[in-house]
Amino acid sequence: MKASRLAAAAAVAGTAVLALSAPAFAHVSVQPEGPAAKGGYAVVDFKVPNERDNASTTKVEVNFPADHPIASVMPESIPGWKIDVTKSKLAKPLTVHDEKIDEAVTKVTWTADGKGIEPGYFQKFPLSLGALPENTDQLVFKAIQTYSNKEVVRWIEVPQEGQDEPENPAPVLELSAATDDHHGTSSAENTAGKTEKTAAAQDSGDGSDTTARVLGVVGIVVGVAGVAYGVLAGRRRTAA
């Protein structure tokens, strides 16, 4: 009886943990595919899960922060989705690479022209962004998710440091320290390093091959000499 009660209590506790932890992963989020450095460019994925078992997600809207405008926003084509990029005039023009920009993207909307995100699935919506601002450590994107049954979920609550995660948190993109040239210097250096290592490995391999060939030739010469010596010795014994 005690064992049964303990098992039942454990099951209830496990269900409670799952229920409490569900909001932590079942919301719209944003993650960079690589570094998202201040002043640079990055590809980010907005991950949208379907939280309903009786409706599909048919529309996703991502609003860009007005206090940190981004001049260049390029979406990736996604089969089954229509994409609209909304731009607005800036009250204060941006200067990007010595060029003044007077408008920026304020919203990107994905509308399903098929089944959308069905129950039990999620969808990633990639965007290329730049130049990322240099005067902040994070960007907050407020998102709106619409279901096929007309239900609308607003992921617009800004998470606060030191506080519990809100019920409907807005996606937050954390920015890393700026690179030297804002255009992937680190990646270029990594590529160069890999190239040098590959060349060194090839040189080492070539040296090993040359040594092996020399040793092979020496072995053949020694073998031939041994055979010749054996033949001559045999002839001497026969003559004797």
PDB file of C-alpha atoms in Angstrom:
ATOM      1  CA  MET A   1       0.000   0.000   0.000  1.00  0.00           C
ATOM      2  CA  LYS A   2       2.804   2.388   0.913  1.00  0.00           C
ATOM      3  CA  ALA A   3       4.542   1.661  -2.379  1.00  0.00           C
ATOM      4  CA  SER A   4       1.338   2.370  -4.301  1.00  0.00           C
ATOM      5  CA  ARG A   5       0.842   5.652  -2.496  1.00  0.00           C
ATOM      6  CA  LEU A   6       4.420   6.689  -3.169  1.00  0.00           C
ATOM      7  CA  ALA A   7       4.044   5.836  -6.867  1.00  0.00           C
ATOM      8  CA  ALA A   8       0.823   7.832  -7.089  1.00  0.00           C
ATOM      9  CA  ALA A   9       2.414  10.799  -5.344  1.00  0.00           C
ATOM     10  CA  ALA A  10       5.393  10.649  -7.707  1.00  0.00           C
ATOM     11  CA  ALA A  11       3.093  10.595 -10.729  1.00  0.00           C
ATOM     12  CA  VAL A  12       1.171  13.640  -9.488  1.00  0.00           C
ATOM     13  CA  ALA A  13       4.408  15.478  -8.760  1.00  0.00           C
ATOM     14  CA  GLY A  14       5.747  14.646 -12.225  1.00  0.00           C
ATOM     15  CA  THR A  15       2.583  15.920 -13.872  1.00  0.00           C
ATOM     16  CA  ALA A  16       2.800  19.138 -11.854  1.00  0.00           C
ATOM     17  CA  VAL A  17       6.415  19.654 -12.910  1.00  0.00           C
ATOM     18  CA  LEU A  18       5.534  19.171 -16.552  1.00  0.00           C
ATOM     19  CA  ALA A  19       2.612  21.563 -16.255  1.00  0.00           C
ATOM     20  CA  LEU A  20       4.792  24.201 -14.623  1.00  0.00           C
ATOM     21  CA  SER A  21       7.677  23.778 -17.062  1.00  0.00           C
ATOM     22  CA  ALA A  22       5.540  23.760 -20.233  1.00  0.00           C
ATOM     23  CA  PRO A  23       5.454  27.570 -20.647  1.00  0.00           C
ATOM     24  CA  ALA A  24       9.241  27.658 -20.461  1.00  0.00           C
ATOM     25  CA  PHE A  25       9.637  26.008 -23.858  1.00  0.00           C
ATOM     26  CA  ALA A  26       6.220  26.259 -25.520  1.00  0.00           C
ATOM     27  CA  HIS A  27       6.364  29.880 -26.615  1.00  0.00           C
ATOM     28  CA  VAL A  28       7.638  31.917 -29.554  1.00  0.00           C
ATOM     29  CA  SER A  29      11.403  32.367 -29.242  1.00  0.00           C
ATOM     30  CA  VAL A  30      14.332  33.692 -31.287  1.00  0.00           C
ATOM     31  CA  GLN A  31      17.809  32.207 -31.626  1.00  0.00           C
ATOM     32  CA  PRO A  32      20.747  33.207 -33.870  1.00  0.00           C
ATOM     33  CA  GLU A  33      22.160  30.573 -36.218  1.00  0.00           C
ATOM     34  CA  GLY A  34      25.641  31.885 -35.449  1.00  0.00           C
ATOM     35  CA  PRO A  35      27.105  34.875 -33.613  1.00  0.00           C
ATOM     36  CA  ALA A  36      24.777  37.880 -33.239  1.00  0.00           C
ATOM     37  CA  ALA A  37      27.426  40.526 -32.611  1.00  0.00           C
ATOM     38  CA  LYS A  38      26.752  44.186 -31.982  1.00  0.00           C
ATOM     39  CA  GLY A  39      27.203  46.213 -35.151  1.00  0.00           C
ATOM     40  CA  GLY A  40      27.250  43.093 -37.313  1.00  0.00           C
ATOM     41  CA  TYR A  41      24.835  40.978 -39.320  1.00  0.00           C
ATOM     42  CA  ALA A  42      23.196  37.730 -38.287  1.00  0.00           C
ATOM     43  CA  VAL A  43      20.673  35.108 -39.373  1.00  0.00           C
ATOM     44  CA  VAL A  44      18.108  34.429 -36.659  1.00  0.00           C
ATOM     45  CA  ASP A  45      15.291  31.885 -36.405  1.00  0.00           C
ATOM     46  CA  PHE A  46      11.935  32.666 -34.861  1.00  0.00           C
ATOM     47  CA  LYS A  47      10.691  29.343 -33.532  1.00  0.00           C
ATOM     48  CA  VAL A  48       6.904  29.077 -33.331  1.00  0.00           C
ATOM     49  CA  PRO A  49       5.338  25.984 -31.709  1.00  0.00           C
ATOM     50  CA  ASN A  50       1.671  25.061 -32.021  1.00  0.00           C
ATOM     51  CA  GLU A  51       0.247  24.886 -28.498  1.00  0.00           C
ATOM     52  CA  ARG A  52      -3.254  23.817 -29.490  1.00  0.00           C
ATOM     53  CA  ASP A  53      -4.521  20.326 -30.308  1.00  0.00           C
ATOM     54  CA  ASN A  54      -7.597  21.482 -32.211  1.00  0.00           C
ATOM     55  CA  ALA A  55      -6.279  24.317 -34.413  1.00  0.00           C
ATOM     56  CA  SER A  56      -3.341  25.230 -36.640  1.00  0.00           C
ATOM     57  CA  THR A  57      -1.206  28.358 -36.525  1.00  0.00           C
ATOM     58  CA  THR A  58      -2.007  30.312 -39.669  1.00  0.00           C
ATOM     59  CA  LYS A  59      -0.353  33.686 -39.042  1.00  0.00           C
ATOM     60  CA  VAL A  60       2.744  34.953 -37.243  1.00  0.00           C
ATOM     61  CA  GLU A  61       3.629  38.629 -36.786  1.00  0.00           C
ATOM     62  CA  VAL A  62       6.985  39.796 -35.427  1.00  0.00           C
ATOM     63  CA  ASN A  63       7.297  43.452 -34.462  1.00  0.00           C
ATOM     64  CA  PHE A  64      10.722  45.077 -34.403  1.00  0.00           C
ATOM     65  CA  PRO A  65      11.913  47.341 -31.573  1.00  0.00           C
ATOM     66  CA  ALA A  66      11.322  50.991 -32.413  1.00  0.00           C
ATOM     67  CA  ASP A  67      14.094  52.155 -30.057  1.00  0.00           C
ATOM     68  CA  HIS A  68      16.700  50.079 -31.905  1.00  0.00           C
ATOM     69  CA  PRO A  69      15.709  50.082 -35.595  1.00  0.00           C
ATOM     70  CA  ILE A  70      17.300  47.651 -38.040  1.00  0.00           C
ATOM     71  CA  ALA A  71      17.791  48.867 -41.589  1.00  0.00           C
ATOM     72  CA  SER A  72      18.248  45.546 -43.394  1.00  0.00           C
ATOM     73  CA  VAL A  73      15.825  42.658 -42.855  1.00  0.00           C
ATOM     74  CA  MET A  74      15.652  39.820 -45.388  1.00  0.00           C
ATOM     75  CA  PRO A  75      13.313  36.848 -44.897  1.00  0.00           C
ATOM     76  CA  GLU A  76      13.991  33.366 -46.233  1.00  0.00           C
ATOM     77  CA  SER A  77      11.376  31.950 -48.568  1.00  0.00           C
ATOM     78  CA  ILE A  78       9.291  29.266 -46.835  1.00  0.00           C
ATOM     79  CA  PRO A  79       6.998  26.959 -48.838  1.00  0.00           C
ATOM     80  CA  GLY A  80       3.374  27.330 -47.782  1.00  0.00           C
ATOM     81  CA  TRP A  81       3.789  30.825 -46.341  1.00  0.00           C
ATOM     82  CA  LYS A  82       3.262  34.340 -47.723  1.00  0.00           C
ATOM     83  CA  ILE A  83       5.690  36.909 -46.310  1.00  0.00           C
ATOM     84  CA  ASP A  84       5.079  40.642 -45.907  1.00  0.00           C
ATOM     85  CA  VAL A  85       7.808  43.050 -44.766  1.00  0.00           C
ATOM     86  CA  THR A  86       6.545  46.379 -43.404  1.00  0.00           C
ATOM     87  CA  LYS A  87       8.832  49.427 -43.400  1.00  0.00           C
ATOM     88  CA  SER A  88       8.316  52.817 -41.762  1.00  0.00           C
ATOM     89  CA  LYS A  89      10.028  56.204 -41.864  1.00  0.00           C
ATOM     90  CA  LEU A  90      12.425  56.874 -39.029  1.00  0.00           C
ATOM     91  CA  ALA A  91      12.080  59.962 -36.885  1.00  0.00           C
ATOM     92  CA  LYS A  92      15.881  59.951 -36.616  1.00  0.00           C
ATOM     93  CA  PRO A  93      17.786  58.540 -39.619  1.00  0.00           C
ATOM     94  CA  LEU A  94      20.375  55.818 -39.066  1.00  0.00           C
ATOM     95  CA  THR A  95      23.960  55.930 -40.279  1.00  0.00           C
ATOM     96  CA  VAL A  96      25.113  52.521 -41.506  1.00  0.00           C
ATOM     97  CA  HIS A  97      28.593  52.272 -43.048  1.00  0.00           C
ATOM     98  CA  ASP A  98      28.641  56.043 -43.659  1.00  0.00           C
ATOM     99  CA  GLU A  99      25.254  55.872 -45.385  1.00  0.00           C
ATOM    100  CA  LYS A 100      22.151  57.527 -43.964  1.00  0.00           C
ATOM    101  CA  ILE A 101      19.049  55.326 -43.736  1.00  0.00           C
ATOM    102  CA  ASP A 102      15.687  57.077 -43.242  1.00  0.00           C
ATOM    103  CA  GLU A 103      13.468  53.990 -42.989  1.00  0.00           C
ATOM    104  CA  ALA A 104      13.612  50.603 -41.268  1.00  0.00           C
ATOM    105  CA  VAL A 105      11.600  47.405 -40.993  1.00  0.00           C
ATOM    106  CA  THR A 106       8.982  47.577 -38.255  1.00  0.00           C
ATOM    107  CA  LYS A 107       7.185  44.263 -38.799  1.00  0.00           C
ATOM    108  CA  VAL A 108       7.415  40.952 -40.664  1.00  0.00           C
ATOM    109  CA  THR A 109       4.240  38.907 -41.174  1.00  0.00           C
ATOM    110  CA  TRP A 110       4.006  35.277 -42.257  1.00  0.00           C
ATOM    111  CA  THR A 111       0.559  34.116 -43.443  1.00  0.00           C
ATOM    112  CA  ALA A 112      -0.091  30.475 -44.269  1.00  0.00           C
ATOM    113  CA  ASP A 113      -1.500  29.734 -47.702  1.00  0.00           C
ATOM    114  CA  GLY A 114      -1.727  26.048 -46.826  1.00  0.00           C
ATOM    115  CA  LYS A 115      -2.206  24.071 -43.615  1.00  0.00           C
ATOM    116  CA  GLY A 116       0.056  26.276 -41.498  1.00  0.00           C
ATOM    117  CA  ILE A 117       1.619  24.836 -38.341  1.00  0.00           C
ATOM    118  CA  GLU A 118      -0.494  21.828 -37.422  1.00  0.00           C
ATOM    119  CA  PRO A 119      -0.978  20.494 -33.870  1.00  0.00           C
ATOM    120  CA  GLY A 120       2.126  18.745 -32.572  1.00  0.00           C
ATOM    121  CA  TYR A 121       4.524  20.669 -34.840  1.00  0.00           C
ATOM    122  CA  PHE A 122       6.621  23.810 -34.840  1.00  0.00           C
ATOM    123  CA  GLN A 123       8.013  26.030 -37.590  1.00  0.00           C
ATOM    124  CA  LYS A 124      11.177  28.121 -37.872  1.00  0.00           C
ATOM    125  CA  PHE A 125      10.995  31.508 -39.606  1.00  0.00           C
ATOM    126  CA  PRO A 126      14.522  32.683 -40.571  1.00  0.00           C
ATOM    127  CA  LEU A 127      15.498  36.335 -41.038  1.00  0.00           C
ATOM    128  CA  SER A 128      18.779  37.966 -41.997  1.00  0.00           C
ATOM    129  CA  LEU A 129      19.261  41.090 -39.860  1.00  0.00           C
ATOM    130  CA  GLY A 130      21.735  43.975 -39.845  1.00  0.00           C
ATOM    131  CA  ALA A 131      23.340  46.033 -38.863  1.00  0.00           C
ATOM    132  CA  LEU A 132      22.590  45.088 -35.261  1.00  0.00           C
ATOM    133  CA  PRO A 133      22.690  47.996 -32.788  1.00  0.00           C
ATOM    134  CA  GLU A 134      25.847  48.618 -30.784  1.00  0.00           C
ATOM    135  CA  ASN A 135      24.240  50.395 -27.819  1.00  0.00           C
ATOM    136  CA  THR A 136      22.233  47.528 -26.319  1.00  0.00           C
ATOM    137  CA  ASP A 137      22.798  43.981 -25.091  1.00  0.00           C
ATOM    138  CA  GLN A 138      19.505  42.581 -26.361  1.00  0.00           C
ATOM    139  CA  LEU A 139      16.622  43.130 -28.753  1.00  0.00           C
ATOM    140  CA  VAL A 140      13.005  42.451 -27.795  1.00  0.00           C
ATOM    141  CA  PHE A 141      10.652  41.349 -30.580  1.00  0.00           C
ATOM    142  CA  LYS A 142       6.942  41.317 -29.722  1.00  0.00           C
ATOM    143  CA  ALA A 143       5.136  38.536 -31.596  1.00  0.00           C
ATOM    144  CA  ILE A 144       1.503  37.734 -32.305  1.00  0.00           C
ATOM    145  CA  GLN A 145       0.362  34.186 -33.117  1.00  0.00           C
ATOM    146  CA  THR A 146      -3.004  33.573 -34.780  1.00  0.00           C
ATOM    147  CA  TYR A 147      -4.742  30.185 -34.962  1.00  0.00           C
ATOM    148  CA  SER A 148      -7.172  28.805 -37.511  1.00  0.00           C
ATOM    149  CA  ASN A 149     -10.013  29.084 -34.948  1.00  0.00           C
ATOM    150  CA  LYS A 150      -9.374  32.869 -34.777  1.00  0.00           C
ATOM    151  CA  GLU A 151      -7.650  32.660 -31.390  1.00  0.00           C
ATOM    152  CA  VAL A 152      -4.852  35.202 -30.985  1.00  0.00           C
ATOM    153  CA  VAL A 153      -1.935  34.806 -28.575  1.00  0.00           C
ATOM    154  CA  ARG A 154       0.188  37.899 -27.908  1.00  0.00           C
ATOM    155  CA  TRP A 155       3.799  37.137 -26.975  1.00  0.00           C
ATOM    156  CA  ILE A 156       4.522  40.699 -25.871  1.00  0.00           C
ATOM    157  CA  GLU A 157       5.475  40.605 -22.191  1.00  0.00           C
ATOM    158  CA  VAL A 158       9.054  41.752 -21.681  1.00  0.00           C
ATOM    159  CA  PRO A 159      11.008  39.452 -19.316  1.00  0.00           C
ATOM    160  CA  GLN A 160      12.562  41.314 -16.374  1.00  0.00           C
ATOM    161  CA  GLU A 161      15.865  40.333 -14.808  1.00  0.00           C
ATOM    162  CA  GLY A 162      15.449  38.771 -11.382  1.00  0.00           C
ATOM    163  CA  GLN A 163      11.764  38.020 -11.917  1.00  0.00           C
ATOM    164  CA  ASP A 164       9.868  34.922 -12.993  1.00  0.00           C
ATOM    165  CA  GLU A 165       9.244  34.488 -16.691  1.00  0.00           C
ATOM    166  CA  PRO A 166       5.923  36.057 -17.682  1.00  0.00           C
ATOM    167  CA  GLU A 167       3.070  33.933 -19.011  1.00  0.00           C
ATOM    168  CA  ASN A 168       3.442  35.239 -22.581  1.00  0.00           C
ATOM    169  CA  PRO A 169       7.101  36.335 -22.896  1.00  0.00           C
ATOM    170  CA  ALA A 170       8.279  38.260 -25.937  1.00  0.00           C
ATOM    171  CA  PRO A 171      11.173  36.742 -27.940  1.00  0.00           C
ATOM    172  CA  VAL A 172      14.513  38.221 -26.828  1.00  0.00           C
ATOM    173  CA  LEU A 173      17.700  38.157 -28.922  1.00  0.00           C
ATOM    174  CA  GLU A 174      20.895  38.394 -26.876  1.00  0.00           C
ATOM    175  CA  LEU A 175      23.722  40.278 -28.605  1.00  0.00           C
ATOM    176  CA  SER A 176      27.385  39.379 -28.215  1.00  0.00           C
ATOM    177  CA  ALA A 177      30.374  41.736 -28.164  1.00  0.00           C
ATOM    178  CA  ALA A 178      31.217  43.509 -31.399  1.00  0.00           C
ATOM    179  CA  THR A 179      33.769  41.932 -33.751  1.00  0.00           C
ATOM    180  CA  ASP A 180      36.700  43.814 -35.282  1.00  0.00           C
ATOM    181  CA  ASP A 181      35.095  44.578 -38.628  1.00  0.00           C
ATOM    182  CA  HIS A 182      31.418  43.672 -38.009  1.00  0.00           C
ATOM    183  CA  HIS A 183      31.465  41.386 -41.032  1.00  0.00           C
ATOM    184  CA  GLY A 184      32.548  38.033 -39.624  1.00  0.00           C
ATOM    185  CA  THR A 185      36.266  38.549 -39.003  1.00  0.00           C
ATOM    186  CA  SER A 186      36.242  35.671 -36.572  1.00  0.00           C
ATOM    187  CA  SER A 187      34.682  33.381 -39.144  1.00  0.00           C
ATOM    188  CA  ALA A 188      37.271  34.407 -41.712  1.00  0.00           C
ATOM    189  CA  GLU A 189      40.077  33.762 -39.252  1.00  0.00           C
ATOM    190  CA  ASN A 190      38.619  30.371 -38.378  1.00  0.00           C
ATOM    191  CA  THR A 191      38.393  29.505 -42.059  1.00  0.00           C
ATOM    192  CA  ALA A 192      41.990  30.592 -42.610  1.00  0.00           C
ATOM    193  CA  GLY A 193      43.109  28.580 -39.603  1.00  0.00           C
ATOM    194  CA  LYS A 194      41.322  25.492 -40.874  1.00  0.00           C
ATOM    195  CA  THR A 195      42.928  25.979 -44.307  1.00  0.00           C
ATOM    196  CA  GLU A 196      46.401  26.227 -42.753  1.00  0.00           C
ATOM    197  CA  LYS A 197      45.815  23.112 -40.654  1.00  0.00           C
ATOM    198  CA  THR A 198      44.608  21.240 -43.723  1.00  0.00           C
ATOM    199  CA  ALA A 199      47.690  22.327 -45.686  1.00  0.00           C
ATOM    200  CA  ALA A 200      49.951  21.292 -42.830  1.00  0.00           C
ATOM    201  CA  ALA A 201      48.234  17.926 -42.644  1.00  0.00           C
ATOM    202  CA  GLN A 202      48.628  17.496 -46.398  1.00  0.00           C
ATOM    203  CA  ASP A 203      52.345  18.419 -46.179  1.00  0.00           C
ATOM    204  CA  SER A 204      52.783  15.945 -43.353  1.00  0.00           C
ATOM    205  CA  GLY A 205      50.976  13.317 -45.363  1.00  0.00           C
ATOM    206  CA  ASP A 206      53.136  14.029 -48.411  1.00  0.00           C
ATOM    207  CA  GLY A 207      56.278  13.701 -46.261  1.00  0.00           C
ATOM    208  CA  SER A 208      55.063  10.398 -44.861  1.00  0.00           C
ATOM    209  CA  ASP A 209      54.310   9.128 -48.374  1.00  0.00           C
ATOM    210  CA  THR A 210      57.801  10.085 -49.582  1.00  0.00           C
ATOM    211  CA  THR A 211      59.443   8.343 -46.620  1.00  0.00           C
ATOM    212  CA  ALA A 212      57.349   5.244 -47.241  1.00  0.00           C
ATOM    213  CA  ARG A 213      58.351   5.177 -50.912  1.00  0.00           C
ATOM    214  CA  VAL A 214      62.063   5.509 -50.074  1.00  0.00           C
ATOM    215  CA  LEU A 215      61.862   2.718 -47.519  1.00  0.00           C
ATOM    216  CA  GLY A 216      60.003   0.574 -50.040  1.00  0.00           C
ATOM    217  CA  VAL A 217      62.688   1.056 -52.682  1.00  0.00           C
ATOM    218  CA  VAL A 218      65.430   0.302 -50.155  1.00  0.00           C
ATOM    219  CA  GLY A 219      63.600  -2.860 -49.171  1.00  0.00           C
ATOM    220  CA  ILE A 220      63.348  -3.981 -52.768  1.00  0.00           C
ATOM    221  CA  VAL A 221      67.061  -3.338 -53.365  1.00  0.00           C
ATOM    222  CA  VAL A 222      68.003  -5.272 -50.231  1.00  0.00           C
ATOM    223  CA  GLY A 223      65.728  -8.119 -51.289  1.00  0.00           C
ATOM    224  CA  VAL A 224      67.222  -8.305 -54.761  1.00  0.00           C
ATOM    225  CA  ALA A 225      70.733  -8.240 -53.295  1.00  0.00           C
ATOM    226  CA  GLY A 226      69.816 -11.071 -50.971  1.00  0.00           C
ATOM    227  CA  VAL A 227      68.453 -13.165 -53.807  1.00  0.00           C
ATOM    228  CA  ALA A 228      71.573 -12.527 -55.901  1.00  0.00           C
ATOM    229  CA  TYR A 229      73.804 -13.467 -52.995  1.00  0.00           C
ATOM    230  CA  GLY A 230      71.828 -16.665 -52.480  1.00  0.00           C
ATOM    231  CA  VAL A 231      72.162 -17.609 -56.159  1.00  0.00           C
ATOM    232  CA  LEU A 232      75.909 -16.967 -56.189  1.00  0.00           C
ATOM    233  CA  ALA A 233      76.392 -18.937 -52.998  1.00  0.00           C
ATOM    234  CA  GLY A 234      74.475 -21.846 -54.492  1.00  0.00           C
ATOM    235  CA  ARG A 235      76.629 -21.846 -57.589  1.00  0.00           C
ATOM    236  CA  ARG A 236      79.798 -21.837 -55.490  1.00  0.00           C
ATOM    237  CA  ARG A 237      78.603 -24.861 -53.497  1.00  0.00           C
ATOM    238  CA  THR A 238      77.697 -26.654 -56.742  1.00  0.00           C
ATOM    239  CA  ALA A 239      81.086 -25.895 -58.273  1.00  0.00           C
ATOM    240  CA  ALA A 240      82.837 -27.148 -55.138  1.00  0.00           C
TER     241      ALA A 240
END
